[in-house]
Amino acid sequence: MNTAENAPRNTKKRGNGEGTIFKSQRRNRWVVACYDYKGIRRTESFKKKIEAEAWLAEQIAMRMRSKGTYVLKPKETVEEFLADWLISRRHQIRPNSYRSYDSAIRNFINPYIGMLQASTLTEGDIEAVLNTLADKGYGHGSIVGVLRTLSKAYNDGMRKKFQLHNPATGVQMLSMKPIVSRAIPARDLDQLYATASESPYDLARLMIGAEIGIRPSEIMGLMWSDISGVELSMSVERQVQRVKGMPLHFAETKTDRLGPIPLTERQMAILVNHHRHQMLNRANWKFDTGVIFPNKVGNLQDETSDKEWIRNLCIRAGVPLYTRYQLRKTAFTNFLKGADIGTTKAFSGHTSTKTLEDHYITPESSAVREAANRAEKALLEDQKARKAQQIKSIDIKFGRENTL
């Protein structure tokens, strides 16, 4: 036995699978022995102990990676992981999505689980956050936003080999229903139009929202050059967006449309009157951006002032406070009265009829009643026809077909 080769070791005894490092007095080198990622025992020697430790750490990492147990940053917190993830996705997601993720992380995730280790986050940790938010009165949308943010971040982390699992996958969503806004009832819509008719701006803004139904950010991005008086049409080419640290600016629309939106002569007349009035009242403008609905100084208008517009209009009309998106739902609900679902889908710019049916079309009770009456009438007529056919069949069977 070579006593020099097995001299007393200065290192702390390692556990099974952690490898061995010792100083060979005969060779005057540090010797490392371990099983590699293929399960083969390997031995290497190094002049310096730090080199031996680095090689051993690399072999263990490779072995763990091959078994799916390796995490690049095992001590990284949820807050650190999400911060790195969000900044890495800044050019792959839309600004609105970025703001939504950022808000969920800052307001609902970091305060509760941001200090936990990202690699060991569990389904139970996430469900505890969801329950806490529900106890504090947060709505369905906020809670779903937390789950979607975590799920997206961990899916990306797994794809890039930063994380080994997605703890959001098995989380059971709370049994709470979302608050779904509906189309504006016809009586209240009439009141809004009556009040809006006092102002060319109000009437044009209401008409675009409640009849054309494009997104509020797209309405803010409409320019007079998008209107064709000859073809009676309107193109939707852009939307107005705000990105953190940047002023309002134009951006691409969320979805592409097949072509211009047709306008009626009445709708065109409303826009022409608004344009005429706008040209006569632009003395206080400092900018001329060419948009149809600018702010008070002619610049791009943000969502805050546009939300204030619909709120003030509802107050003046004496109706409940409706939102801008309820105007959009009203447009598609009313359009469906004169078109099939496929045509309504094309008009709305949506790619899915299910999305349109589930979230945007809310028929009034009178329309539902009329449909129910038609269905009942059809049912009774079918029952009557089947009964008559049964009687005829019985008469034929007994040879009394001509007795009727």
mmCIF file of C-alpha atoms in Angstrom:
data_model
loop_
_atom_site.group_PDB
_atom_site.id
_atom_site.type_symbol
_atom_site.label_atom_id
_atom_site.label_comp_id
_atom_site.label_asym_id
_atom_site.label_seq_id
_atom_site.Cartn_x
_atom_site.Cartn_y
_atom_site.Cartn_z
ATOM 1 C CA MET A 1 0.000 0.000 0.000
ATOM 2 C CA ASN A 2 1.312 3.424 -0.930
ATOM 3 C CA THR A 3 1.083 5.437 2.268
ATOM 4 C CA ALA A 4 1.921 8.665 0.540
ATOM 5 C CA GLU A 5 -1.001 8.302 -1.850
ATOM 6 C CA ASN A 6 -3.357 7.735 1.071
ATOM 7 C CA ALA A 7 -2.036 10.377 3.377
ATOM 8 C CA PRO A 8 -4.456 12.025 5.837
ATOM 9 C CA ARG A 9 -6.803 14.328 3.977
ATOM 10 C CA ASN A 10 -7.379 17.896 5.011
ATOM 11 C CA THR A 11 -10.825 18.091 3.422
ATOM 12 C CA LYS A 12 -14.153 17.531 5.066
ATOM 13 C CA LYS A 13 -15.683 14.130 4.342
ATOM 14 C CA ARG A 14 -18.175 14.330 1.510
ATOM 15 C CA GLY A 15 -21.454 12.521 1.230
ATOM 16 C CA ASN A 16 -22.242 9.743 -1.215
ATOM 17 C CA GLY A 17 -22.201 10.973 -4.795
ATOM 18 C CA GLU A 18 -20.349 14.203 -3.977
ATOM 19 C CA GLY A 19 -16.966 12.905 -5.166
ATOM 20 C CA THR A 20 -13.565 12.907 -3.445
ATOM 21 C CA ILE A 21 -10.717 15.445 -3.299
ATOM 22 C CA PHE A 22 -7.372 14.686 -1.647
ATOM 23 C CA LYS A 23 -3.718 15.781 -1.844
ATOM 24 C CA SER A 24 -1.325 13.265 -3.349
ATOM 25 C CA GLN A 25 1.982 13.776 -1.561
ATOM 26 C CA ARG A 26 3.868 11.632 -4.072
ATOM 27 C CA ARG A 27 2.642 13.626 -7.066
ATOM 28 C CA ASN A 28 2.257 16.895 -5.192
ATOM 29 C CA ARG A 29 -1.128 17.437 -6.865
ATOM 30 C CA TRP A 30 -4.746 17.507 -5.866
ATOM 31 C CA VAL A 31 -6.606 14.424 -6.999
ATOM 32 C CA VAL A 32 -10.350 14.385 -7.733
ATOM 33 C CA ALA A 33 -12.472 11.271 -8.189
ATOM 34 C CA CYS A 34 -16.202 11.195 -8.989
ATOM 35 C CA TYR A 35 -18.854 9.628 -11.192
ATOM 36 C CA ASP A 36 -19.628 11.672 -14.286
ATOM 37 C CA TYR A 37 -23.039 12.234 -15.866
ATOM 38 C CA LYS A 38 -22.757 8.859 -17.681
ATOM 39 C CA GLY A 39 -22.133 7.004 -14.422
ATOM 40 C CA ILE A 40 -18.461 6.369 -15.229
ATOM 41 C CA ARG A 41 -15.931 6.934 -12.457
ATOM 42 C CA ARG A 42 -13.397 9.583 -13.449
ATOM 43 C CA THR A 43 -10.174 10.726 -11.817
ATOM 44 C CA GLU A 44 -8.299 13.947 -12.548
ATOM 45 C CA SER A 45 -5.435 15.768 -10.846
ATOM 46 C CA PHE A 46 -4.734 19.493 -10.523
ATOM 47 C CA LYS A 47 -1.924 21.658 -9.250
ATOM 48 C CA LYS A 48 -4.224 23.839 -7.170
ATOM 49 C CA LYS A 49 -7.032 22.760 -4.882
ATOM 50 C CA ILE A 50 -9.361 25.482 -6.230
ATOM 51 C CA GLU A 51 -8.987 23.990 -9.711
ATOM 52 C CA ALA A 52 -9.888 20.551 -8.384
ATOM 53 C CA GLU A 53 -12.964 21.910 -6.613
ATOM 54 C CA ALA A 54 -14.086 23.745 -9.737
ATOM 55 C CA TRP A 55 -13.772 20.598 -11.872
ATOM 56 C CA LEU A 56 -15.697 18.538 -9.315
ATOM 57 C CA ALA A 57 -18.446 21.163 -9.134
ATOM 58 C CA GLU A 58 -18.723 21.107 -12.923
ATOM 59 C CA GLN A 59 -19.023 17.312 -13.007
ATOM 60 C CA ILE A 60 -21.715 17.325 -10.311
ATOM 61 C CA ALA A 61 -23.609 20.069 -12.164
ATOM 62 C CA MET A 62 -23.468 18.082 -15.413
ATOM 63 C CA ARG A 63 -24.741 15.004 -13.604
ATOM 64 C CA MET A 64 -27.591 16.906 -11.993
ATOM 65 C CA ARG A 65 -28.475 18.552 -15.308
ATOM 66 C CA SER A 66 -28.707 15.182 -17.030
ATOM 67 C CA LYS A 67 -31.061 13.982 -14.276
ATOM 68 C CA GLY A 68 -33.158 17.132 -14.384
ATOM 69 C CA THR A 69 -32.141 18.315 -10.918
ATOM 70 C CA TYR A 70 -29.830 21.174 -11.811
ATOM 71 C CA VAL A 71 -30.800 24.835 -11.377
ATOM 72 C CA LEU A 72 -28.497 27.570 -12.623
ATOM 73 C CA LYS A 73 -29.258 29.885 -9.686
ATOM 74 C CA PRO A 74 -30.517 27.719 -6.800
ATOM 75 C CA LYS A 75 -30.636 30.622 -4.315
ATOM 76 C CA GLU A 76 -32.427 33.043 -6.651
ATOM 77 C CA THR A 77 -35.639 34.437 -5.167
ATOM 78 C CA VAL A 78 -38.998 34.642 -6.928
ATOM 79 C CA GLU A 79 -38.644 38.422 -7.095
ATOM 80 C CA GLU A 80 -35.192 38.164 -8.730
ATOM 81 C CA PHE A 81 -36.320 35.459 -11.138
ATOM 82 C CA LEU A 82 -39.394 37.404 -12.261
ATOM 83 C CA ALA A 83 -37.414 40.633 -12.660
ATOM 84 C CA ASP A 84 -34.891 38.902 -14.931
ATOM 85 C CA TRP A 85 -37.664 37.139 -16.831
ATOM 86 C CA LEU A 86 -39.694 40.290 -17.479
ATOM 87 C CA ILE A 87 -36.743 42.327 -18.712
ATOM 88 C CA SER A 88 -35.726 39.451 -21.014
ATOM 89 C CA ARG A 89 -39.221 39.448 -22.575
ATOM 90 C CA ARG A 90 -39.499 43.199 -23.144
ATOM 91 C CA HIS A 91 -39.152 42.886 -26.918
ATOM 92 C CA GLN A 92 -41.213 39.700 -27.303
ATOM 93 C CA ILE A 93 -44.492 40.857 -25.748
ATOM 94 C CA ARG A 94 -46.768 43.807 -26.364
ATOM 95 C CA PRO A 95 -46.496 46.878 -24.121
ATOM 96 C CA ASN A 96 -49.957 46.240 -22.668
ATOM 97 C CA SER A 97 -48.978 42.688 -21.731
ATOM 98 C CA TYR A 98 -45.714 43.952 -20.263
ATOM 99 C CA ARG A 99 -47.576 46.430 -18.054
ATOM 100 C CA SER A 100 -50.019 43.728 -16.985
ATOM 101 C CA TYR A 101 -47.216 41.338 -15.985
ATOM 102 C CA ASP A 102 -45.295 44.127 -14.244
ATOM 103 C CA SER A 103 -48.356 45.171 -12.250
ATOM 104 C CA ALA A 104 -49.120 41.596 -11.151
ATOM 105 C CA ILE A 105 -45.505 41.065 -10.074
ATOM 106 C CA ARG A 106 -45.148 44.342 -8.137
ATOM 107 C CA ASN A 107 -48.564 44.426 -6.488
ATOM 108 C CA PHE A 108 -49.639 40.822 -5.982
ATOM 109 C CA ILE A 109 -46.650 38.462 -6.191
ATOM 110 C CA ASN A 110 -43.547 40.084 -4.693
ATOM 111 C CA PRO A 111 -45.249 41.289 -1.482
ATOM 112 C CA TYR A 112 -46.268 37.716 -0.620
ATOM 113 C CA ILE A 113 -43.815 35.223 -2.144
ATOM 114 C CA GLY A 114 -41.087 37.401 -3.649
ATOM 115 C CA MET A 115 -38.640 36.407 -0.897
ATOM 116 C CA LEU A 116 -39.036 32.633 -1.475
ATOM 117 C CA GLN A 117 -36.575 30.636 -3.547
ATOM 118 C CA ALA A 118 -37.801 30.428 -7.138
ATOM 119 C CA SER A 119 -36.535 26.882 -7.682
ATOM 120 C CA THR A 120 -38.475 25.482 -4.706
ATOM 121 C CA LEU A 121 -41.740 27.418 -5.109
ATOM 122 C CA THR A 122 -44.702 25.052 -4.692
ATOM 123 C CA GLU A 123 -48.327 24.902 -5.759
ATOM 124 C CA GLY A 124 -49.254 25.438 -2.124
ATOM 125 C CA ASP A 125 -47.284 28.696 -2.005
ATOM 126 C CA ILE A 126 -49.179 30.029 -5.011
ATOM 127 C CA GLU A 127 -52.582 28.877 -3.779
ATOM 128 C CA ALA A 128 -51.891 30.626 -0.472
ATOM 129 C CA VAL A 129 -51.308 33.881 -2.359
ATOM 130 C CA LEU A 130 -54.537 33.475 -4.331
ATOM 131 C CA ASN A 131 -56.509 32.851 -1.141
ATOM 132 C CA THR A 132 -54.934 35.877 0.543
ATOM 133 C CA LEU A 133 -55.826 38.127 -2.389
ATOM 134 C CA ALA A 134 -59.400 36.811 -2.388
ATOM 135 C CA ASP A 135 -59.662 37.453 1.372
ATOM 136 C CA LYS A 136 -58.576 41.044 0.753
ATOM 137 C CA GLY A 137 -61.337 41.534 -1.799
ATOM 138 C CA TYR A 138 -59.351 41.443 -5.029
ATOM 139 C CA GLY A 139 -61.357 40.396 -8.056
ATOM 140 C CA HIS A 140 -61.189 37.473 -10.427
ATOM 141 C CA GLY A 141 -59.136 39.377 -12.995
ATOM 142 C CA SER A 142 -56.354 40.263 -10.550
ATOM 143 C CA ILE A 143 -56.117 36.725 -9.228
ATOM 144 C CA VAL A 144 -56.086 35.166 -12.694
ATOM 145 C CA GLY A 145 -53.383 37.672 -13.643
ATOM 146 C CA VAL A 146 -51.146 36.347 -10.859
ATOM 147 C CA LEU A 147 -51.563 32.759 -12.008
ATOM 148 C CA ARG A 148 -51.006 33.599 -15.680
ATOM 149 C CA THR A 149 -47.885 35.633 -14.910
ATOM 150 C CA LEU A 150 -46.282 32.887 -12.839
ATOM 151 C CA SER A 151 -47.233 30.208 -15.353
ATOM 152 C CA LYS A 152 -45.782 32.159 -18.267
ATOM 153 C CA ALA A 153 -42.573 33.028 -16.399
ATOM 154 C CA TYR A 154 -41.910 29.447 -15.276
ATOM 155 C CA ASN A 155 -42.728 28.011 -18.706
ATOM 156 C CA ASP A 156 -40.119 30.321 -20.200
ATOM 157 C CA GLY A 157 -37.738 29.415 -17.385
ATOM 158 C CA MET A 158 -38.123 25.710 -18.143
ATOM 159 C CA ARG A 159 -37.640 26.318 -21.853
ATOM 160 C CA LYS A 160 -34.360 28.126 -21.154
ATOM 161 C CA LYS A 161 -33.282 25.524 -18.546
ATOM 162 C CA PHE A 162 -33.393 28.110 -15.728
ATOM 163 C CA GLN A 163 -36.141 26.236 -13.878
ATOM 164 C CA LEU A 164 -36.988 22.560 -13.545
ATOM 165 C CA HIS A 165 -40.721 22.750 -12.957
ATOM 166 C CA ASN A 166 -43.720 25.032 -13.251
ATOM 167 C CA PRO A 167 -45.451 25.239 -9.850
ATOM 168 C CA ALA A 168 -48.414 27.047 -11.416
ATOM 169 C CA THR A 169 -49.365 24.050 -13.556
ATOM 170 C CA GLY A 170 -51.222 22.147 -10.859
ATOM 171 C CA VAL A 171 -52.709 25.134 -9.031
ATOM 172 C CA GLN A 172 -56.458 24.898 -8.598
ATOM 173 C CA MET A 173 -58.172 28.177 -9.426
ATOM 174 C CA LEU A 174 -60.476 29.620 -6.787
ATOM 175 C CA SER A 175 -64.191 29.101 -7.260
ATOM 176 C CA MET A 176 -65.048 32.710 -7.959
ATOM 177 C CA LYS A 177 -66.858 34.104 -10.962
ATOM 178 C CA PRO A 178 -65.520 37.059 -12.914
ATOM 179 C CA ILE A 179 -67.559 40.241 -13.025
ATOM 180 C CA VAL A 180 -68.607 40.336 -16.658
ATOM 181 C CA SER A 181 -69.679 43.676 -18.080
ATOM 182 C CA ARG A 182 -72.598 43.683 -20.468
ATOM 183 C CA ALA A 183 -73.747 45.695 -23.429
ATOM 184 C CA ILE A 184 -75.482 48.968 -22.577
ATOM 185 C CA PRO A 185 -79.300 48.579 -22.433
ATOM 186 C CA ALA A 186 -81.180 50.263 -25.270
ATOM 187 C CA ARG A 187 -82.944 52.772 -23.013
ATOM 188 C CA ASP A 188 -79.675 53.981 -21.457
ATOM 189 C CA LEU A 189 -78.010 54.076 -24.861
ATOM 190 C CA ASP A 190 -80.783 56.349 -26.105
ATOM 191 C CA GLN A 191 -80.119 58.681 -23.175
ATOM 192 C CA LEU A 192 -76.407 58.739 -23.955
ATOM 193 C CA TYR A 193 -77.068 59.633 -27.597
ATOM 194 C CA ALA A 194 -79.501 62.354 -26.610
ATOM 195 C CA THR A 195 -76.910 63.927 -24.323
ATOM 196 C CA ALA A 196 -74.012 63.440 -26.739
ATOM 197 C CA SER A 197 -75.931 65.187 -29.530
ATOM 198 C CA GLU A 198 -75.222 68.477 -27.732
ATOM 199 C CA SER A 199 -71.520 68.191 -28.639
ATOM 200 C CA PRO A 200 -70.071 67.152 -32.037
ATOM 201 C CA TYR A 201 -67.071 65.610 -30.242
ATOM 202 C CA ASP A 202 -69.240 63.598 -27.837
ATOM 203 C CA LEU A 203 -71.527 62.346 -30.589
ATOM 204 C CA ALA A 204 -68.645 61.281 -32.846
ATOM 205 C CA ARG A 205 -66.799 59.565 -29.978
ATOM 206 C CA LEU A 206 -69.962 57.767 -28.836
ATOM 207 C CA MET A 207 -70.851 56.711 -32.371
ATOM 208 C CA ILE A 208 -67.405 55.207 -33.045
ATOM 209 C CA GLY A 209 -67.459 53.343 -29.731
ATOM 210 C CA ALA A 210 -71.074 52.128 -29.722
ATOM 211 C CA GLU A 211 -71.491 51.433 -33.448
ATOM 212 C CA ILE A 212 -68.069 50.654 -34.925
ATOM 213 C CA GLY A 213 -66.766 48.971 -31.774
ATOM 214 C CA ILE A 214 -63.018 49.275 -32.274
ATOM 215 C CA ARG A 215 -60.813 49.212 -29.188
ATOM 216 C CA PRO A 216 -60.489 52.450 -27.171
ATOM 217 C CA SER A 217 -56.744 52.651 -27.873
ATOM 218 C CA GLU A 218 -57.496 52.298 -31.589
ATOM 219 C CA ILE A 219 -60.077 55.074 -31.403
ATOM 220 C CA MET A 220 -57.430 57.331 -29.876
ATOM 221 C CA GLY A 221 -55.165 56.460 -32.820
ATOM 222 C CA LEU A 222 -57.681 57.293 -35.554
ATOM 223 C CA MET A 223 -56.561 60.060 -37.901
ATOM 224 C CA TRP A 224 -58.581 62.113 -40.341
ATOM 225 C CA SER A 225 -56.538 60.582 -43.131
ATOM 226 C CA ASP A 226 -58.066 57.199 -42.207
ATOM 227 C CA ILE A 227 -61.520 58.409 -43.265
ATOM 228 C CA SER A 228 -62.611 58.120 -46.896
ATOM 229 C CA GLY A 229 -65.624 60.231 -47.748
ATOM 230 C CA VAL A 230 -65.672 58.844 -51.268
ATOM 231 C CA GLU A 231 -65.747 55.178 -50.263
ATOM 232 C CA LEU A 232 -67.619 55.800 -46.999
ATOM 233 C CA SER A 233 -65.076 53.803 -45.037
ATOM 234 C CA MET A 234 -62.620 54.015 -42.152
ATOM 235 C CA SER A 235 -59.245 52.302 -41.816
ATOM 236 C CA VAL A 236 -57.827 51.201 -38.460
ATOM 237 C CA GLU A 237 -54.058 51.422 -38.838
ATOM 238 C CA ARG A 238 -52.692 52.129 -35.358
ATOM 239 C CA GLN A 239 -53.362 52.506 -31.655
ATOM 240 C CA VAL A 240 -52.080 54.842 -28.971
ATOM 241 C CA GLN A 241 -49.938 53.267 -26.270
ATOM 242 C CA ARG A 242 -48.017 54.351 -23.227
ATOM 243 C CA VAL A 243 -44.836 52.538 -22.270
ATOM 244 C CA LYS A 244 -43.180 53.179 -18.916
ATOM 245 C CA GLY A 245 -40.584 55.910 -19.272
ATOM 246 C CA MET A 246 -41.866 56.976 -22.703
ATOM 247 C CA PRO A 247 -44.485 59.492 -23.878
ATOM 248 C CA LEU A 248 -47.671 58.452 -25.639
ATOM 249 C CA HIS A 249 -46.926 57.088 -29.079
ATOM 250 C CA PHE A 250 -48.466 55.202 -31.993
ATOM 251 C CA ALA A 251 -48.141 51.408 -32.118
ATOM 252 C CA GLU A 252 -49.447 48.567 -34.250
ATOM 253 C CA THR A 253 -52.983 47.372 -33.618
ATOM 254 C CA LYS A 254 -53.554 44.239 -31.565
ATOM 255 C CA THR A 255 -55.068 42.365 -34.533
ATOM 256 C CA ASP A 256 -54.915 42.914 -38.272
ATOM 257 C CA ARG A 257 -58.103 43.715 -40.144
ATOM 258 C CA LEU A 258 -58.909 42.464 -43.611
ATOM 259 C CA GLY A 259 -59.720 45.951 -44.883
ATOM 260 C CA PRO A 260 -61.462 49.273 -44.167
ATOM 261 C CA ILE A 261 -64.645 49.382 -42.112
ATOM 262 C CA PRO A 262 -67.689 50.580 -44.063
ATOM 263 C CA LEU A 263 -69.507 53.650 -42.765
ATOM 264 C CA THR A 264 -73.091 54.736 -43.315
ATOM 265 C CA GLU A 265 -73.965 58.177 -44.638
ATOM 266 C CA ARG A 266 -75.253 59.121 -41.190
ATOM 267 C CA GLN A 267 -72.002 58.045 -39.517
ATOM 268 C CA MET A 268 -69.977 59.974 -42.077
ATOM 269 C CA ALA A 269 -72.126 63.067 -41.499
ATOM 270 C CA ILE A 270 -71.437 62.852 -37.757
ATOM 271 C CA LEU A 271 -67.684 62.710 -38.391
ATOM 272 C CA VAL A 272 -67.789 65.588 -40.889
ATOM 273 C CA ASN A 273 -69.656 67.758 -38.398
ATOM 274 C CA HIS A 274 -67.114 66.911 -35.699
ATOM 275 C CA HIS A 275 -64.251 67.794 -38.044
ATOM 276 C CA ARG A 276 -65.829 71.115 -38.962
ATOM 277 C CA HIS A 277 -66.345 71.979 -35.303
ATOM 278 C CA GLN A 278 -62.790 70.890 -34.476
ATOM 279 C CA MET A 279 -61.312 73.208 -37.115
ATOM 280 C CA LEU A 280 -63.233 76.142 -35.658
ATOM 281 C CA ASN A 281 -62.073 75.476 -32.095
ATOM 282 C CA ARG A 282 -58.360 74.769 -32.344
ATOM 283 C CA ALA A 283 -57.059 78.154 -31.183
ATOM 284 C CA ASN A 284 -55.668 76.663 -27.962
ATOM 285 C CA TRP A 285 -53.878 73.815 -29.668
ATOM 286 C CA LYS A 286 -50.123 73.552 -29.300
ATOM 287 C CA PHE A 287 -49.886 70.468 -31.534
ATOM 288 C CA ASP A 288 -51.596 69.132 -34.628
ATOM 289 C CA THR A 289 -51.203 65.371 -34.687
ATOM 290 C CA GLY A 290 -54.029 64.844 -37.161
ATOM 291 C CA VAL A 291 -55.970 62.541 -34.833
ATOM 292 C CA ILE A 292 -59.745 62.612 -34.715
ATOM 293 C CA PHE A 293 -59.962 62.670 -30.921
ATOM 294 C CA PRO A 294 -57.009 64.692 -29.555
ATOM 295 C CA ASN A 295 -56.630 66.123 -26.070
ATOM 296 C CA LYS A 296 -57.277 69.787 -25.291
ATOM 297 C CA VAL A 297 -53.968 70.947 -26.781
ATOM 298 C CA GLY A 298 -54.195 68.854 -29.943
ATOM 299 C CA ASN A 299 -51.825 66.100 -28.810
ATOM 300 C CA LEU A 300 -52.489 62.371 -28.380
ATOM 301 C CA GLN A 301 -55.061 61.589 -25.733
ATOM 302 C CA ASP A 302 -54.389 59.057 -22.973
ATOM 303 C CA GLU A 303 -56.782 56.508 -21.528
ATOM 304 C CA THR A 304 -57.273 58.459 -18.299
ATOM 305 C CA SER A 305 -58.891 61.432 -20.010
ATOM 306 C CA ASP A 306 -60.902 59.146 -22.303
ATOM 307 C CA LYS A 307 -62.237 57.243 -19.282
ATOM 308 C CA GLU A 308 -63.164 60.581 -17.753
ATOM 309 C CA TRP A 309 -65.051 61.440 -20.941
ATOM 310 C CA ILE A 310 -67.359 58.386 -20.731
ATOM 311 C CA ARG A 311 -67.829 58.921 -17.006
ATOM 312 C CA ASN A 312 -68.908 62.550 -17.453
ATOM 313 C CA LEU A 313 -71.202 61.625 -20.342
ATOM 314 C CA CYS A 314 -72.960 58.998 -18.196
ATOM 315 C CA ILE A 315 -73.392 61.472 -15.331
ATOM 316 C CA ARG A 316 -74.854 64.131 -17.620
ATOM 317 C CA ALA A 317 -77.179 61.566 -19.197
ATOM 318 C CA GLY A 318 -78.361 60.332 -15.802
ATOM 319 C CA VAL A 319 -77.490 56.692 -16.499
ATOM 320 C CA PRO A 320 -75.266 54.217 -14.600
ATOM 321 C CA LEU A 321 -71.515 54.616 -15.061
ATOM 322 C CA TYR A 322 -70.613 52.501 -18.067
ATOM 323 C CA THR A 323 -67.133 51.774 -19.396
ATOM 324 C CA ARG A 324 -65.566 52.289 -22.798
ATOM 325 C CA TYR A 325 -65.456 48.538 -23.375
ATOM 326 C CA GLN A 326 -69.183 48.307 -22.782
ATOM 327 C CA LEU A 327 -69.575 50.570 -25.798
ATOM 328 C CA ARG A 328 -67.585 47.993 -27.761
ATOM 329 C CA LYS A 329 -69.827 45.164 -26.545
ATOM 330 C CA THR A 330 -72.881 47.234 -27.428
ATOM 331 C CA ALA A 331 -71.618 47.674 -30.985
ATOM 332 C CA PHE A 332 -71.228 43.940 -31.608
ATOM 333 C CA THR A 333 -74.476 43.011 -29.842
ATOM 334 C CA ASN A 334 -76.438 45.432 -32.015
ATOM 335 C CA PHE A 335 -74.561 44.494 -35.184
ATOM 336 C CA LEU A 336 -75.516 40.845 -34.673
ATOM 337 C CA LYS A 337 -79.187 41.817 -34.911
ATOM 338 C CA GLY A 338 -78.712 42.403 -38.617
ATOM 339 C CA ALA A 339 -75.954 39.891 -39.431
ATOM 340 C CA ASP A 340 -74.861 36.316 -38.790
ATOM 341 C CA ILE A 341 -72.117 35.431 -36.321
ATOM 342 C CA GLY A 342 -69.496 35.003 -39.052
ATOM 343 C CA THR A 343 -70.081 38.475 -40.463
ATOM 344 C CA THR A 344 -70.084 39.919 -36.953
ATOM 345 C CA LYS A 345 -66.732 38.234 -36.290
ATOM 346 C CA ALA A 346 -65.247 39.838 -39.398
ATOM 347 C CA PHE A 347 -66.695 43.222 -38.432
ATOM 348 C CA SER A 348 -65.271 42.988 -34.912
ATOM 349 C CA GLY A 349 -61.772 42.026 -35.992
ATOM 350 C CA HIS A 350 -61.763 38.980 -33.704
ATOM 351 C CA THR A 351 -60.314 35.706 -34.918
ATOM 352 C CA SER A 352 -62.575 33.516 -32.775
ATOM 353 C CA THR A 353 -66.364 33.411 -32.716
ATOM 354 C CA LYS A 354 -66.174 31.817 -29.255
ATOM 355 C CA THR A 355 -64.419 34.893 -27.855
ATOM 356 C CA LEU A 356 -67.071 37.063 -29.457
ATOM 357 C CA GLU A 357 -69.939 34.995 -28.099
ATOM 358 C CA ASP A 358 -68.502 34.535 -24.592
ATOM 359 C CA HIS A 359 -67.284 38.070 -23.912
ATOM 360 C CA TYR A 360 -68.803 40.617 -26.278
ATOM 361 C CA ILE A 361 -72.353 39.716 -27.251
ATOM 362 C CA THR A 362 -75.026 40.182 -24.584
ATOM 363 C CA PRO A 363 -78.555 40.220 -26.016
ATOM 364 C CA GLU A 364 -81.205 42.121 -24.101
ATOM 365 C CA SER A 365 -83.916 40.259 -22.223
ATOM 366 C CA SER A 366 -86.526 41.285 -24.817
ATOM 367 C CA ALA A 367 -84.457 39.686 -27.588
ATOM 368 C CA VAL A 368 -84.003 36.547 -25.508
ATOM 369 C CA ARG A 369 -87.758 36.426 -24.842
ATOM 370 C CA GLU A 370 -88.535 36.747 -28.549
ATOM 371 C CA ALA A 371 -86.081 33.971 -29.344
ATOM 372 C CA ALA A 372 -87.623 31.789 -26.620
ATOM 373 C CA ASN A 373 -91.100 32.376 -28.052
ATOM 374 C CA ARG A 374 -89.901 31.428 -31.542
ATOM 375 C CA ALA A 375 -88.258 28.301 -30.163
ATOM 376 C CA GLU A 376 -91.426 27.331 -28.299
ATOM 377 C CA LYS A 377 -93.547 27.879 -31.407
ATOM 378 C CA ALA A 378 -91.230 25.717 -33.471
ATOM 379 C CA LEU A 379 -91.272 23.003 -30.795
ATOM 380 C CA LEU A 380 -95.088 22.929 -30.636
ATOM 381 C CA GLU A 381 -95.358 22.827 -34.420
ATOM 382 C CA ASP A 382 -92.918 19.908 -34.564
ATOM 383 C CA GLN A 383 -94.872 18.068 -31.870
ATOM 384 C CA LYS A 384 -98.135 18.674 -33.739
ATOM 385 C CA ALA A 385 -96.626 17.408 -36.992
ATOM 386 C CA ARG A 386 -95.247 14.275 -35.327
ATOM 387 C CA LYS A 387 -98.597 13.546 -33.679
ATOM 388 C CA ALA A 388 -100.404 13.904 -36.995
ATOM 389 C CA GLN A 389 -97.899 11.528 -38.594
ATOM 390 C CA GLN A 390 -98.438 8.971 -35.840
ATOM 391 C CA ILE A 391 -102.223 9.108 -36.304
ATOM 392 C CA LYS A 392 -101.797 8.691 -40.055
ATOM 393 C CA SER A 393 -99.544 5.692 -39.533
ATOM 394 C CA ILE A 394 -102.090 4.048 -37.235
ATOM 395 C CA ASP A 395 -104.915 4.624 -39.741
ATOM 396 C CA ILE A 396 -102.859 3.073 -42.522
ATOM 397 C CA LYS A 397 -102.104 0.075 -40.356
ATOM 398 C CA PHE A 398 -105.796 -0.611 -39.682
ATOM 399 C CA GLY A 399 -106.915 0.165 -43.201
ATOM 400 C CA ARG A 400 -108.774 3.336 -42.330
ATOM 401 C CA GLU A 401 -106.671 5.820 -44.277
ATOM 402 C CA ASN A 402 -109.666 7.322 -46.061
ATOM 403 C CA THR A 403 -111.863 7.785 -43.006
ATOM 404 C CA LEU A 404 -110.295 11.109 -42.098
#
